Amino acid sequence: MNRNSEKFTLAGHAGSMEGLLDFPADTPRGIALVAHPHPLYGGTMDNKVTQTLARSFVALGYVVARINFRGVGASEGVHDHGAGETDDMQLLYQHMVGLYPGLPVALSGFSFGTFVQSKLQERLAAAGTPVERLALIGSAAGKWAMADIPADSILIHGELDDTIPLSAVFDWARPQDIPVIVIPGADHFFHRKLNHIKNLVIALWHGDKPAIAADDH
């Protein structure tokens, strides 16, 4: 934890949740919630990809909030297959919006965390409070029932991911007409490719989805 980070605890549905805030150098322009990979396979809020996402959003001027899911670190409760984790992430959303009213909220996640964030954005959109944008890294498509996501979402996946095959991500993204950014040579955990994630998220965050001309035939 660096000097621009602060630990916190938050009351969750299954008990206390352990969290971490990362602050930008200047007044925050938005809030980013970052979700970590599968807790039963060692996923924590300190995962390298999760940390990279947090640093990316701090560089973009966001205050970043992440929690350890149930049963991880000092967070109480037991793994709830995504449903309870989405409930807890929604509590984090409500907490952060209370602390920083009026700021746009971004969601990001890695692996299992992309499933949680896809479900959270679906809930928030249905409630009339859609998030600013999503950045999903190593999408859990094919392993978890991902919700459909907005057209301007950023999807980044590793070419050599053998945990969540690239083909499964294409199968999920294709009906939604959402581009998938592929990092050549990257495995599921993006070993030696983390800077690619940070550079892409920062470069693409404020960009619009490219316009595609209609087929004349």
Tab-separated table of C-alpha atoms in Angstrom:
chain	number	residue	atom	x	y	z
A	1	MET	CA	0.000	0.000	0.000
A	2	ASN	CA	1.421	3.415	-0.972
A	3	ARG	CA	0.876	6.799	0.672
A	4	ASN	CA	-2.017	7.532	-1.672
A	5	SER	CA	-3.939	4.450	-0.507
A	6	GLU	CA	-6.153	3.882	2.500
A	7	LYS	CA	-7.593	0.693	3.969
A	8	PHE	CA	-11.226	0.604	5.090
A	9	THR	CA	-13.903	-1.790	6.284
A	10	LEU	CA	-17.518	-1.830	5.217
A	11	ALA	CA	-20.496	-3.755	6.564
A	12	GLY	CA	-21.606	-6.333	4.017
A	13	HIS	CA	-24.492	-8.779	3.781
A	14	ALA	CA	-22.268	-11.590	5.098
A	15	GLY	CA	-20.230	-9.549	7.564
A	16	SER	CA	-17.381	-7.081	7.453
A	17	MET	CA	-15.697	-6.416	4.106
A	18	GLU	CA	-12.047	-5.417	3.822
A	19	GLY	CA	-11.297	-2.774	1.217
A	20	LEU	CA	-8.725	-0.395	-0.194
A	21	LEU	CA	-9.052	3.096	-1.639
A	22	ASP	CA	-6.505	4.496	-4.096
A	23	PHE	CA	-6.526	8.268	-4.601
A	24	PRO	CA	-5.429	10.348	-7.599
A	25	ALA	CA	-3.086	13.275	-7.112
A	26	ASP	CA	-5.821	15.836	-7.752
A	27	THR	CA	-9.544	16.101	-7.029
A	28	PRO	CA	-11.195	12.904	-8.382
A	29	ARG	CA	-13.058	13.197	-11.668
A	30	GLY	CA	-14.828	9.884	-11.117
A	31	ILE	CA	-15.141	6.701	-9.092
A	32	ALA	CA	-13.831	3.333	-10.266
A	33	LEU	CA	-14.780	0.026	-8.652
A	34	VAL	CA	-12.384	-2.835	-9.403
A	35	ALA	CA	-13.236	-6.507	-8.844
A	36	HIS	CA	-10.695	-9.314	-8.359
A	37	PRO	CA	-10.495	-12.878	-9.744
A	38	HIS	CA	-12.021	-16.040	-8.306
A	39	PRO	CA	-11.586	-16.253	-4.518
A	40	LEU	CA	-11.419	-20.062	-4.475
A	41	TYR	CA	-8.401	-19.948	-6.791
A	42	GLY	CA	-6.403	-17.399	-4.844
A	43	GLY	CA	-7.984	-14.218	-6.142
A	44	THR	CA	-7.605	-11.128	-3.937
A	45	MET	CA	-7.850	-7.371	-4.308
A	46	ASP	CA	-4.022	-7.379	-4.410
A	47	ASN	CA	-3.905	-9.536	-7.548
A	48	LYS	CA	-1.420	-8.061	-10.048
A	49	VAL	CA	-4.019	-7.472	-12.766
A	50	THR	CA	-6.406	-5.919	-10.254
A	51	GLN	CA	-3.616	-3.635	-9.028
A	52	THR	CA	-2.823	-2.687	-12.611
A	53	LEU	CA	-6.439	-1.710	-13.206
A	54	ALA	CA	-6.452	0.360	-10.017
A	55	ARG	CA	-3.309	2.193	-11.123
A	56	SER	CA	-4.812	2.770	-14.568
A	57	PHE	CA	-7.854	4.496	-13.130
A	58	VAL	CA	-5.809	6.511	-10.653
A	59	ALA	CA	-3.801	7.760	-13.636
A	60	LEU	CA	-7.109	8.722	-15.288
A	61	GLY	CA	-8.015	10.778	-12.210
A	62	TYR	CA	-10.427	8.375	-10.510
A	63	VAL	CA	-10.645	7.419	-6.862
A	64	VAL	CA	-10.504	3.614	-6.939
A	65	ALA	CA	-12.263	1.275	-4.517
A	66	ARG	CA	-11.707	-2.477	-4.293
A	67	ILE	CA	-12.766	-5.056	-1.748
A	68	ASN	CA	-11.775	-8.580	-0.881
A	69	PHE	CA	-14.691	-10.850	-1.684
A	70	ARG	CA	-16.284	-13.035	0.984
A	71	GLY	CA	-13.827	-15.295	2.774
A	72	VAL	CA	-10.766	-13.517	1.353
A	73	GLY	CA	-8.324	-11.732	3.657
A	74	ALA	CA	-10.236	-10.060	6.470
A	75	SER	CA	-13.578	-10.133	4.618
A	76	GLU	CA	-16.127	-12.325	6.391
A	77	GLY	CA	-18.529	-14.846	4.887
A	78	VAL	CA	-18.116	-17.650	2.358
A	79	HIS	CA	-17.980	-17.659	-1.426
A	80	ASP	CA	-21.461	-17.215	-2.925
A	81	HIS	CA	-20.848	-18.066	-6.606
A	82	GLY	CA	-21.136	-14.463	-7.730
A	83	ALA	CA	-24.591	-13.553	-6.413
A	84	GLY	CA	-23.474	-12.442	-2.950
A	85	GLU	CA	-20.342	-10.899	-4.392
A	86	THR	CA	-22.481	-8.759	-6.700
A	87	ASP	CA	-24.596	-7.738	-3.696
A	88	ASP	CA	-21.435	-6.703	-1.856
A	89	MET	CA	-20.083	-4.791	-4.841
A	90	GLN	CA	-23.400	-2.952	-5.024
A	91	LEU	CA	-22.991	-1.960	-1.380
A	92	LEU	CA	-19.534	-0.657	-2.249
A	93	TYR	CA	-21.095	1.300	-5.118
A	94	GLN	CA	-23.643	2.864	-2.751
A	95	HIS	CA	-20.909	3.660	-0.215
A	96	MET	CA	-18.694	5.384	-2.762
A	97	VAL	CA	-21.540	7.347	-4.346
A	98	GLY	CA	-22.373	8.551	-0.844
A	99	LEU	CA	-18.803	9.695	-0.295
A	100	TYR	CA	-18.464	11.319	-3.733
A	101	PRO	CA	-21.956	12.379	-4.839
A	102	GLY	CA	-22.351	13.452	-8.437
A	103	LEU	CA	-19.230	11.753	-9.801
A	104	PRO	CA	-19.530	9.228	-12.656
A	105	VAL	CA	-18.873	5.599	-11.735
A	106	ALA	CA	-16.752	3.203	-13.782
A	107	LEU	CA	-16.608	-0.551	-13.292
A	108	SER	CA	-13.668	-2.806	-14.026
A	109	GLY	CA	-12.699	-6.361	-13.216
A	110	PHE	CA	-10.492	-9.294	-14.026
A	111	SER	CA	-11.619	-12.895	-14.655
A	112	PHE	CA	-14.369	-13.804	-12.123
A	113	GLY	CA	-14.508	-10.086	-11.343
A	114	THR	CA	-15.769	-9.403	-14.878
A	115	PHE	CA	-18.806	-11.601	-14.181
A	116	VAL	CA	-19.575	-9.687	-10.998
A	117	GLN	CA	-19.188	-6.328	-12.727
A	118	SER	CA	-21.323	-7.343	-15.707
A	119	LYS	CA	-24.133	-8.292	-13.325
A	120	LEU	CA	-23.718	-5.099	-11.295
A	121	GLN	CA	-23.909	-2.860	-14.348
A	122	GLU	CA	-27.044	-4.747	-15.421
A	123	ARG	CA	-28.667	-4.031	-12.036
A	124	LEU	CA	-27.661	-0.382	-12.055
A	125	ALA	CA	-28.912	0.158	-15.603
A	126	ALA	CA	-32.240	-1.445	-14.701
A	127	ALA	CA	-32.472	0.936	-11.733
A	128	GLY	CA	-31.930	3.946	-13.996
A	129	THR	CA	-28.394	4.658	-12.795
A	130	PRO	CA	-26.144	3.287	-15.559
A	131	VAL	CA	-22.397	3.397	-15.010
A	132	GLU	CA	-20.080	5.554	-17.066
A	133	ARG	CA	-18.246	2.639	-18.699
A	134	LEU	CA	-16.805	-0.844	-18.156
A	135	ALA	CA	-13.307	-2.211	-18.682
A	136	LEU	CA	-13.291	-6.013	-18.453
A	137	ILE	CA	-9.981	-7.874	-18.558
A	138	GLY	CA	-9.779	-11.646	-19.114
A	139	SER	CA	-13.562	-11.903	-19.366
A	140	ALA	CA	-15.170	-14.901	-17.652
A	141	ALA	CA	-17.351	-15.618	-20.695
A	142	GLY	CA	-17.969	-19.324	-21.130
A	143	LYS	CA	-17.349	-20.088	-17.456
A	144	TRP	CA	-19.943	-17.771	-15.921
A	145	ALA	CA	-23.258	-16.441	-17.219
A	146	MET	CA	-22.065	-12.960	-18.065
A	147	ALA	CA	-24.708	-10.275	-18.499
A	148	ASP	CA	-24.795	-8.355	-21.753
A	149	ILE	CA	-22.761	-5.167	-21.527
A	150	PRO	CA	-22.923	-1.700	-23.135
A	151	ALA	CA	-21.551	-1.201	-26.617
A	152	ASP	CA	-18.725	1.100	-25.497
A	153	SER	CA	-17.276	-1.408	-23.006
A	154	ILE	CA	-13.567	-2.215	-23.235
A	155	LEU	CA	-12.775	-5.937	-23.508
A	156	ILE	CA	-9.153	-7.043	-23.311
A	157	HIS	CA	-8.102	-10.681	-23.491
A	158	GLY	CA	-4.901	-12.678	-23.796
A	159	GLU	CA	-4.208	-14.559	-27.010
A	160	LEU	CA	-2.915	-17.623	-25.139
A	161	ASP	CA	-5.440	-17.659	-22.279
A	162	ASP	CA	-6.047	-21.338	-21.490
A	163	THR	CA	-8.336	-20.613	-18.521
A	164	ILE	CA	-10.927	-18.662	-20.496
A	165	PRO	CA	-10.287	-19.378	-24.187
A	166	LEU	CA	-10.349	-16.441	-26.548
A	167	SER	CA	-12.940	-18.279	-28.656
A	168	ALA	CA	-15.405	-18.213	-25.736
A	169	VAL	CA	-15.001	-14.462	-25.401
A	170	PHE	CA	-15.623	-13.995	-29.120
A	171	ASP	CA	-18.741	-16.181	-28.899
A	172	TRP	CA	-20.070	-13.948	-26.115
A	173	ALA	CA	-19.038	-10.606	-27.623
A	174	ARG	CA	-20.064	-11.357	-31.228
A	175	PRO	CA	-23.867	-11.166	-30.765
A	176	GLN	CA	-23.386	-7.874	-28.912
A	177	ASP	CA	-21.112	-6.520	-31.664
A	178	ILE	CA	-18.471	-5.549	-29.118
A	179	PRO	CA	-14.813	-5.485	-30.234
A	180	VAL	CA	-12.325	-7.643	-28.333
A	181	ILE	CA	-8.790	-6.318	-27.944
A	182	VAL	CA	-6.304	-9.212	-28.009
A	183	ILE	CA	-2.843	-8.940	-26.474
A	184	PRO	CA	-0.514	-11.247	-28.454
A	185	GLY	CA	1.306	-13.856	-26.409
A	186	ALA	CA	-0.570	-13.038	-23.189
A	187	ASP	CA	-1.745	-15.826	-20.873
A	188	HIS	CA	-4.655	-15.567	-18.452
A	189	PHE	CA	-2.659	-13.610	-15.872
A	190	PHE	CA	-0.953	-11.369	-18.460
A	191	HIS	CA	2.546	-12.225	-17.242
A	192	ARG	CA	4.967	-9.597	-18.555
A	193	LYS	CA	2.048	-7.890	-20.323
A	194	LEU	CA	0.596	-5.767	-17.510
A	195	ASN	CA	1.809	-2.501	-19.022
A	196	HIS	CA	-0.201	-3.339	-22.123
A	197	ILE	CA	-3.372	-3.397	-20.008
A	198	LYS	CA	-2.609	-0.080	-18.347
A	199	ASN	CA	-1.659	1.638	-21.599
A	200	LEU	CA	-4.757	0.349	-23.403
A	201	VAL	CA	-7.220	1.282	-20.661
A	202	ILE	CA	-5.784	4.786	-20.371
A	203	ALA	CA	-5.683	5.313	-24.146
A	204	LEU	CA	-9.148	3.930	-24.847
A	205	TRP	CA	-11.115	5.148	-21.855
A	206	HIS	CA	-12.392	8.371	-23.374
A	207	GLY	CA	-12.561	7.059	-26.922
A	208	ASP	CA	-15.822	6.235	-28.663
A	209	LYS	CA	-16.670	2.954	-30.336
A	210	PRO	CA	-15.554	3.260	-33.996
A	211	ALA	CA	-18.405	3.930	-36.402
A	212	ILE	CA	-19.019	1.088	-38.848
A	213	ALA	CA	-20.621	1.927	-42.168
A	214	ALA	CA	-23.735	-0.015	-43.118
A	215	ASP	CA	-23.376	-2.750	-45.708
A	216	ASP	CA	-24.640	-1.510	-49.081
A	217	HIS	CA	-25.335	-5.005	-50.375
